[in-house]
GROMACS .gro file of N, CA and C in nm:
model
  381
    1MET      N    1   4.842   6.701   1.154
    1MET     CA    2   4.933   6.765   1.240
    1MET      C    3   5.056   6.676   1.275
    2ILE      N    4   5.031   6.558   1.315
    2ILE     CA    5   5.140   6.464   1.347
    2ILE      C    6   5.221   6.432   1.223
    3GLU      N    7   5.158   6.426   1.114
    3GLU     CA    8   5.224   6.391   0.984
    3GLU      C    9   5.324   6.494   0.954
    4VAL      N   10   5.294   6.621   0.975
    4VAL     CA   11   5.388   6.732   0.949
    4VAL      C   12   5.511   6.717   1.031
    5TYR      N   13   5.490   6.687   1.162
    5TYR     CA   14   5.612   6.670   1.253
    5TYR      C   15   5.691   6.553   1.213
    6PHE      N   16   5.622   6.447   1.172
    6PHE     CA   17   5.691   6.320   1.133
    6PHE      C   18   5.771   6.349   1.007
    7ARG      N   19   5.713   6.425   0.913
    7ARG     CA   20   5.786   6.461   0.789
    7ARG      C   21   5.916   6.541   0.822
    8GLU      N   22   5.899   6.635   0.917
    8GLU     CA   23   6.019   6.716   0.954
    8GLU      C   24   6.121   6.630   1.025
    9PHE      N   25   6.079   6.538   1.108
    9PHE     CA   26   6.169   6.447   1.177
    9PHE      C   27   6.244   6.358   1.074
   10ALA      N   28   6.165   6.301   0.979
   10ALA     CA   29   6.227   6.217   0.878
   10ALA      C   30   6.326   6.294   0.792
   11ALA      N   31   6.290   6.424   0.762
   11ALA     CA   32   6.385   6.505   0.680
   11ALA      C   33   6.510   6.533   0.764
   12ALA      N   34   6.497   6.555   0.888
   12ALA     CA   35   6.616   6.581   0.970
   12ALA      C   36   6.707   6.450   0.976
   13ILE      N   37   6.646   6.337   0.990
   13ILE     CA   38   6.718   6.208   0.996
   13ILE      C   39   6.784   6.186   0.861
   14ALA      N   40   6.715   6.209   0.747
   14ALA     CA   41   6.767   6.189   0.618
   14ALA      C   42   6.888   6.279   0.595
   15LEU      N   43   6.880   6.404   0.649
   15LEU     CA   44   6.993   6.504   0.637
   15LEU      C   45   7.112   6.457   0.718
   16ALA      N   46   7.092   6.399   0.836
   16ALA     CA   47   7.194   6.349   0.917
   16ALA      C   48   7.266   6.232   0.846
   17VAL      N   49   7.185   6.145   0.785
   17VAL     CA   50   7.238   6.033   0.715
   17VAL      C   51   7.322   6.081   0.587
   18GLU      N   52   7.274   6.185   0.524
   18GLU     CA   53   7.351   6.236   0.415
   18GLU      C   54   7.478   6.298   0.460
   19ALA      N   55   7.476   6.362   0.579
   19ALA     CA   56   7.600   6.418   0.634
   19ALA      C   57   7.701   6.303   0.662
   20ALA      N   58   7.649   6.187   0.706
   20ALA     CA   59   7.734   6.072   0.731
   20ALA      C   60   7.797   6.024   0.596
   21VAL      N   61   7.724   6.034   0.491
   21VAL     CA   62   7.774   5.994   0.358
   21VAL      C   63   7.891   6.081   0.320
   22VAL      N   64   7.883   6.213   0.338
   22VAL     CA   65   7.985   6.302   0.311
   22VAL      C   66   8.108   6.272   0.399
   23LEU      N   67   8.083   6.247   0.525
   23LEU     CA   68   8.190   6.219   0.620
   23LEU      C   69   8.267   6.084   0.575
   24LEU      N   70   8.187   5.978   0.540
   24LEU     CA   71   8.246   5.857   0.499
   24LEU      C   72   8.334   5.865   0.383
   25VAL      N   73   8.289   5.940   0.283
   25VAL     CA   74   8.364   5.963   0.156
   25VAL      C   75   8.489   6.038   0.191
   26ALA      N   76   8.468   6.145   0.274
   26ALA     CA   77   8.587   6.229   0.309
   26ALA      C   78   8.696   6.154   0.379
   27ILE      N   79   8.655   6.064   0.474
   27ILE     CA   80   8.744   5.982   0.548
   27ILE      C   81   8.818   5.886   0.454
   28GLY      N   82   8.743   5.823   0.366
   28GLY     CA   83   8.802   5.724   0.267
   28GLY      C   84   8.900   5.800   0.178
   29ALA      N   85   8.861   5.917   0.125
   29ALA     CA   86   8.947   5.993   0.036
   29ALA      C   87   9.074   6.041   0.108
   30GLY      N   88   9.052   6.086   0.225
   30GLY     CA   89   9.173   6.129   0.308
   30GLY      C   90   9.266   6.013   0.332
   31GLU      N   91   9.213   5.900   0.368
   31GLU     CA   92   9.298   5.779   0.393
   31GLU      C   93   9.366   5.741   0.265
   32ALA      N   94   9.296   5.740   0.148
   32ALA     CA   95   9.357   5.695   0.026
   32ALA      C   96   9.470   5.794  -0.013
   33LEU      N   97   9.439   5.925   0.000
   33LEU     CA   98   9.545   6.026  -0.027
   33LEU      C   99   9.669   6.012   0.057
   34PHE      N  100   9.647   5.991   0.187
   34PHE     CA  101   9.758   5.975   0.281
   34PHE      C  102   9.842   5.847   0.246
   35LYS      N  103   9.775   5.741   0.218
   35LYS     CA  104   9.845   5.615   0.183
   35LYS      C  105   9.917   5.630   0.053
   36THR      N  106   9.859   5.704  -0.049
   36THR     CA  107   9.927   5.730  -0.172
   36THR      C  108  10.054   5.809  -0.155
   37VAL      N  109  10.039   5.918  -0.082
   37VAL     CA  110  10.160   6.003  -0.060
   37VAL      C  111  10.263   5.923   0.020
   38GLN      N  112  10.226   5.844   0.111
   38GLN     CA  113  10.316   5.767   0.194
   38GLN      C  114  10.391   5.662   0.096
   39LEU      N  115  10.317   5.594   0.012
   39LEU     CA  116  10.378   5.506  -0.089
   39LEU      C  117  10.480   5.575  -0.177
   40ILE      N  118  10.442   5.692  -0.226
   40ILE     CA  119  10.528   5.765  -0.317
   40ILE      C  120  10.658   5.795  -0.244
   41PHE      N  121  10.650   5.845  -0.119
   41PHE     CA  122  10.781   5.873  -0.049
   41PHE      C  123  10.855   5.758   0.004
   42ASN      N  124  10.792   5.642   0.002
   42ASN     CA  125  10.857   5.516   0.040
   42ASN      C  126  10.912   5.432  -0.075
   43GLY      N  127  10.926   5.494  -0.192
   43GLY     CA  128  10.981   5.416  -0.301
   43GLY      C  129  10.893   5.396  -0.417
   44GLY      N  130  10.784   5.454  -0.427
   44GLY     CA  131  10.700   5.443  -0.552
   44GLY      C  132  10.580   5.361  -0.530
   45LEU      N  133  10.489   5.375  -0.626
   45LEU     CA  134  10.364   5.302  -0.619
   45LEU      C  135  10.368   5.178  -0.705
   46SER      N  136  10.368   5.067  -0.628
   46SER     CA  137  10.364   4.941  -0.703
   46SER      C  138  10.216   4.913  -0.742
   47ASN      N  139  10.194   4.819  -0.835
   47ASN     CA  140  10.054   4.786  -0.867
   47ASN      C  141   9.983   4.731  -0.745
   48GLU      N  142  10.046   4.649  -0.660
   48GLU     CA  143   9.982   4.595  -0.544
   48GLU      C  144   9.953   4.702  -0.448
   49GLY      N  145  10.048   4.800  -0.427
   49GLY     CA  146  10.018   4.909  -0.341
   49GLY      C  147   9.902   4.994  -0.381
   50ARG      N  148   9.891   5.017  -0.516
   50ARG     CA  149   9.774   5.097  -0.560
   50ARG      C  150   9.648   5.018  -0.542
   51ARG      N  151   9.650   4.890  -0.568
   51ARG     CA  152   9.529   4.804  -0.553
   51ARG      C  153   9.489   4.799  -0.406
   52ASP      N  154   9.585   4.793  -0.320
   52ASP     CA  155   9.541   4.796  -0.170
   52ASP      C  156   9.478   4.926  -0.132
   53ILE      N  157   9.532   5.040  -0.183
   53ILE     CA  158   9.466   5.172  -0.160
   53ILE      C  159   9.325   5.175  -0.217
   54TRP      N  160   9.316   5.123  -0.343
   54TRP     CA  161   9.182   5.117  -0.411
   54TRP      C  162   9.088   5.034  -0.327
   55LEU      N  163   9.133   4.918  -0.278
   55LEU     CA  164   9.050   4.834  -0.201
   55LEU      C  165   8.990   4.900  -0.078
   56ARG      N  166   9.073   4.971  -0.002
   56ARG     CA  167   9.034   5.037   0.118
   56ARG      C  168   8.935   5.151   0.086
   57PHE      N  169   8.968   5.229  -0.022
   57PHE     CA  170   8.878   5.338  -0.062
   57PHE      C  171   8.748   5.277  -0.115
   58ALA      N  172   8.750   5.167  -0.184
   58ALA     CA  173   8.625   5.112  -0.237
   58ALA      C  174   8.536   5.068  -0.118
   59ILE      N  175   8.592   5.021  -0.017
   59ILE     CA  176   8.517   4.982   0.100
   59ILE      C  177   8.443   5.100   0.162
   60TRP      N  178   8.514   5.211   0.172
   60TRP     CA  179   8.451   5.334   0.223
   60TRP      C  180   8.339   5.378   0.129
   61ILE      N  181   8.364   5.375   0.000
   61ILE     CA  182   8.262   5.415  -0.102
   61ILE      C  183   8.138   5.324  -0.088
   62LEU      N  184   8.163   5.194  -0.071
   62LEU     CA  185   8.054   5.099  -0.060
   62LEU      C  186   7.970   5.129   0.057
   63LEU      N  187   8.032   5.162   0.176
   63LEU     CA  188   7.953   5.196   0.288
   63LEU      C  189   7.876   5.330   0.268
   64ALA      N  190   7.938   5.429   0.199
   64ALA     CA  191   7.869   5.549   0.173
   64ALA      C  192   7.752   5.530   0.082
   65LEU      N  193   7.757   5.443  -0.013
   65LEU     CA  194   7.650   5.413  -0.105
   65LEU      C  195   7.532   5.351  -0.028
   66GLU      N  196   7.560   5.271   0.075
   66GLU     CA  197   7.457   5.215   0.157
   66GLU      C  198   7.383   5.322   0.236
   67PHE      N  199   7.459   5.417   0.294
   67PHE     CA  200   7.400   5.526   0.364
   67PHE      C  201   7.319   5.612   0.280
   68ALA      N  202   7.371   5.644   0.153
   68ALA     CA  203   7.295   5.723   0.063
   68ALA      C  204   7.165   5.668   0.022
   69LEU      N  205   7.164   5.537   0.001
   69LEU     CA  206   7.039   5.468  -0.029
   69LEU      C  207   6.940   5.475   0.090
   70ALA      N  208   6.993   5.461   0.202
   70ALA     CA  209   6.905   5.471   0.325
   70ALA      C  210   6.845   5.609   0.336
   71SER      N  211   6.925   5.714   0.310
   71SER     CA  212   6.875   5.850   0.312
   71SER      C  213   6.761   5.867   0.213
   72ASP      N  214   6.782   5.813   0.091
   72ASP     CA  215   6.675   5.825  -0.014
   72ASP      C  216   6.545   5.753   0.031
   73ILE      N  217   6.559   5.644   0.091
   73ILE     CA  218   6.443   5.566   0.136
   73ILE      C  219   6.368   5.649   0.248
   74ILE      N  220   6.451   5.703   0.337
   74ILE     CA  221   6.388   5.783   0.446
   74ILE      C  222   6.308   5.897   0.385
   75ARG      N  223   6.369   5.970   0.297
   75ARG     CA  224   6.306   6.084   0.231
   75ARG      C  225   6.173   6.046   0.158
   76THR      N  226   6.169   5.925   0.107
   76THR     CA  227   6.054   5.889   0.031
   76THR      C  228   5.950   5.809   0.112
   77ALA      N  229   5.979   5.779   0.234
   77ALA     CA  230   5.900   5.695   0.316
   77ALA      C  231   5.762   5.755   0.356
   78ILE      N  232   5.761   5.884   0.371
   78ILE     CA  233   5.641   5.952   0.420
   78ILE      C  234   5.553   6.003   0.305
   79ALA      N  235   5.440   5.932   0.286
   79ALA     CA  236   5.339   5.970   0.187
   79ALA      C  237   5.398   6.007   0.052
   80PRO      N  238   5.467   5.917  -0.017
   80PRO     CA  239   5.532   5.947  -0.144
   80PRO      C  240   5.433   5.961  -0.261
   81SER      N  241   5.465   6.041  -0.358
   81SER     CA  242   5.388   6.050  -0.481
   81SER      C  243   5.445   5.940  -0.566
   82TRP      N  244   5.374   5.915  -0.682
   82TRP     CA  245   5.426   5.814  -0.774
   82TRP      C  246   5.554   5.866  -0.842
   83ASP      N  247   5.571   5.997  -0.858
   83ASP     CA  248   5.692   6.053  -0.907
   83ASP      C  249   5.808   6.026  -0.818
   84ASP      N  250   5.781   6.043  -0.682
   84ASP     CA  251   5.886   6.017  -0.581
   84ASP      C  252   5.924   5.870  -0.582
   85VAL      N  253   5.831   5.780  -0.595
   85VAL     CA  254   5.858   5.638  -0.592
   85VAL      C  255   5.940   5.603  -0.729
   86GLY      N  256   5.901   5.661  -0.834
   86GLY     CA  257   5.984   5.639  -0.956
   86GLY      C  258   6.122   5.683  -0.948
   87LYS      N  259   6.139   5.804  -0.894
   87LYS     CA  260   6.281   5.856  -0.870
   87LYS      C  261   6.355   5.765  -0.780
   88LEU      N  262   6.291   5.724  -0.671
   88LEU     CA  263   6.357   5.639  -0.573
   88LEU      C  264   6.395   5.502  -0.639
   89GLY      N  265   6.307   5.454  -0.721
   89GLY     CA  266   6.336   5.322  -0.786
   89GLY      C  267   6.460   5.339  -0.878
   90ALA      N  268   6.465   5.448  -0.954
   90ALA     CA  269   6.579   5.471  -1.043
   90ALA      C  270   6.710   5.487  -0.965
   91ILE      N  271   6.700   5.572  -0.861
   91ILE     CA  272   6.821   5.593  -0.782
   91ILE      C  273   6.867   5.457  -0.713
   92ALA      N  274   6.764   5.384  -0.656
   92ALA     CA  275   6.800   5.260  -0.591
   92ALA      C  276   6.863   5.158  -0.688
   93ALA      N  277   6.813   5.156  -0.810
   93ALA     CA  278   6.865   5.066  -0.907
   93ALA      C  279   7.015   5.099  -0.943
   94ILE      N  280   7.035   5.226  -0.962
   94ILE     CA  281   7.171   5.272  -0.994
   94ILE      C  282   7.267   5.245  -0.876
   95ARG      N  283   7.228   5.290  -0.764
   95ARG     CA  284   7.317   5.270  -0.644
   95ARG      C  285   7.333   5.121  -0.613
   96THR      N  286   7.232   5.043  -0.627
   96THR     CA  287   7.246   4.899  -0.595
   96THR      C  288   7.334   4.837  -0.707
   97GLY      N  289   7.325   4.874  -0.828
   97GLY     CA  290   7.412   4.826  -0.929
   97GLY      C  291   7.558   4.862  -0.907
   98LEU      N  292   7.578   4.992  -0.879
   98LEU     CA  293   7.719   5.032  -0.841
   98LEU      C  294   7.771   4.950  -0.716
   99ASN      N  295   7.688   4.933  -0.619
   99ASN     CA  296   7.723   4.863  -0.500
   99ASN      C  297   7.759   4.718  -0.531
  100TRP      N  298   7.677   4.657  -0.615
  100TRP     CA  299   7.701   4.513  -0.645
  100TRP      C  300   7.829   4.495  -0.723
  101PHE      N  301   7.860   4.578  -0.826
  101PHE     CA  302   7.980   4.567  -0.904
  101PHE      C  303   8.105   4.604  -0.812
  102LEU      N  304   8.091   4.695  -0.730
  102LEU     CA  305   8.204   4.732  -0.643
  102LEU      C  306   8.229   4.617  -0.540
  103ALA      N  307   8.122   4.560  -0.480
  103ALA     CA  308   8.144   4.458  -0.391
  103ALA      C  309   8.207   4.336  -0.450
  104LYS      N  310   8.156   4.307  -0.578
  104LYS     CA  311   8.214   4.193  -0.658
  104LYS      C  312   8.364   4.218  -0.683
  105ASP      N  313   8.405   4.336  -0.722
  105ASP     CA  314   8.549   4.371  -0.742
  105ASP      C  315   8.626   4.349  -0.615
  106ILE      N  316   8.573   4.398  -0.508
  106ILE     CA  317   8.640   4.387  -0.376
  106ILE      C  318   8.657   4.242  -0.336
  107GLU      N  319   8.556   4.160  -0.351
  107GLU     CA  320   8.558   4.019  -0.325
  107GLU      C  321   8.665   3.950  -0.410
  108GLU      N  322   8.663   3.977  -0.541
  108GLU     CA  323   8.763   3.911  -0.626
  108GLU      C  324   8.902   3.949  -0.593
  109TYR      N  325   8.926   4.075  -0.567
  109TYR     CA  326   9.059   4.119  -0.527
  109TYR      C  327   9.106   4.057  -0.398
  110SER      N  328   9.014   4.056  -0.302
  110SER     CA  329   9.050   4.001  -0.174
  110SER      C  330   9.084   3.851  -0.181
  111ALA      N  331   9.004   3.783  -0.265
  111ALA     CA  332   9.026   3.636  -0.282
  111ALA      C  333   9.167   3.615  -0.348
  112ARG      N  334   9.199   3.694  -0.455
  112ARG     CA  335   9.325   3.683  -0.521
  112ARG      C  336   9.440   3.711  -0.424
  113LYS      N  337   9.419   3.820  -0.347
  113LYS     CA  338   9.531   3.857  -0.252
  113LYS      C  339   9.547   3.750  -0.146
  114SER      N  340   9.441   3.702  -0.085
  114SER     CA  341   9.459   3.601   0.016
  114SER      C  342   9.513   3.470  -0.041
  115GLY      N  343   9.473   3.436  -0.163
  115GLY     CA  344   9.520   3.318  -0.232
  115GLY      C  345   9.668   3.333  -0.255
  116GLY      N  346   9.713   3.453  -0.302
  116GLY     CA  347   9.849   3.472  -0.328
  116GLY      C  348   9.938   3.469  -0.201
  117GLU      N  349   9.879   3.523  -0.091
  117GLU     CA  350   9.957   3.511   0.039
  117GLU      C  351   9.970   3.370   0.084
  118ARG      N  352   9.864   3.290   0.067
  118ARG     CA  353   9.869   3.151   0.111
  118ARG      C  354   9.971   3.077   0.025
  119GLY      N  355   9.966   3.103  -0.109
  119GLY     CA  356  10.062   3.042  -0.197
  119GLY      C  357  10.206   3.079  -0.160
  120GLU      N  358  10.237   3.197  -0.125
  120GLU     CA  359  10.374   3.233  -0.092
  120GLU      C  360  10.417   3.160   0.032
  121LYS      N  361  10.332   3.141   0.133
  121LYS     CA  362  10.369   3.076   0.254
  121LYS      C  363  10.391   2.929   0.228
  122SER      N  364  10.314   2.872   0.139
  122SER     CA  365  10.328   2.724   0.120
  122SER      C  366  10.434   2.698   0.010
  123GLY      N  367  10.491   2.798  -0.053
  123GLY     CA  368  10.588   2.779  -0.155
  123GLY      C  369  10.525   2.756  -0.294
  124ILE      N  370  10.399   2.765  -0.308
  124ILE     CA  371  10.330   2.757  -0.439
  124ILE      C  372  10.316   2.897  -0.500
  125THR      N  373  10.354   2.903  -0.626
  125THR     CA  374  10.341   3.038  -0.694
  125THR      C  375  10.233   3.027  -0.795
  126GLU      N  376  10.165   3.146  -0.814
  126GLU     CA  377  10.060   3.159  -0.915
  126GLU      C  378  10.121   3.169  -1.052
  127VAL      N  379  10.053   3.117  -1.149
  127VAL     CA  380  10.097   3.129  -1.290
  127VAL      C  381  10.013   3.234  -1.358
   0.00000   0.00000   0.00000
């Protein structure tokens, strides 16, 4: 009896977390679209401008991926079958891989950008 209520509670929590995923992606996409339109009307899209937009959107996507994985874990936490565990493992592997590559790209871009800004201030230019 309690297990049934707990399953329903877990399903409601997972649904709320999935709603948060949709909201995070929508906010990130809206911000990226707004910044893109703003750059176009302010003189065009430079490579750096596009990369800055990509970086902000990638951060939103990264956060959404974490929430999506949490939702999958919640849905599978209550008395899972081996089929459920296998599906969760595949989904977790894919989302973790996406997350890792995206985080690595963000880190590399941020390091290049901050290195370039420091170089400009000190008079050093990158080759």
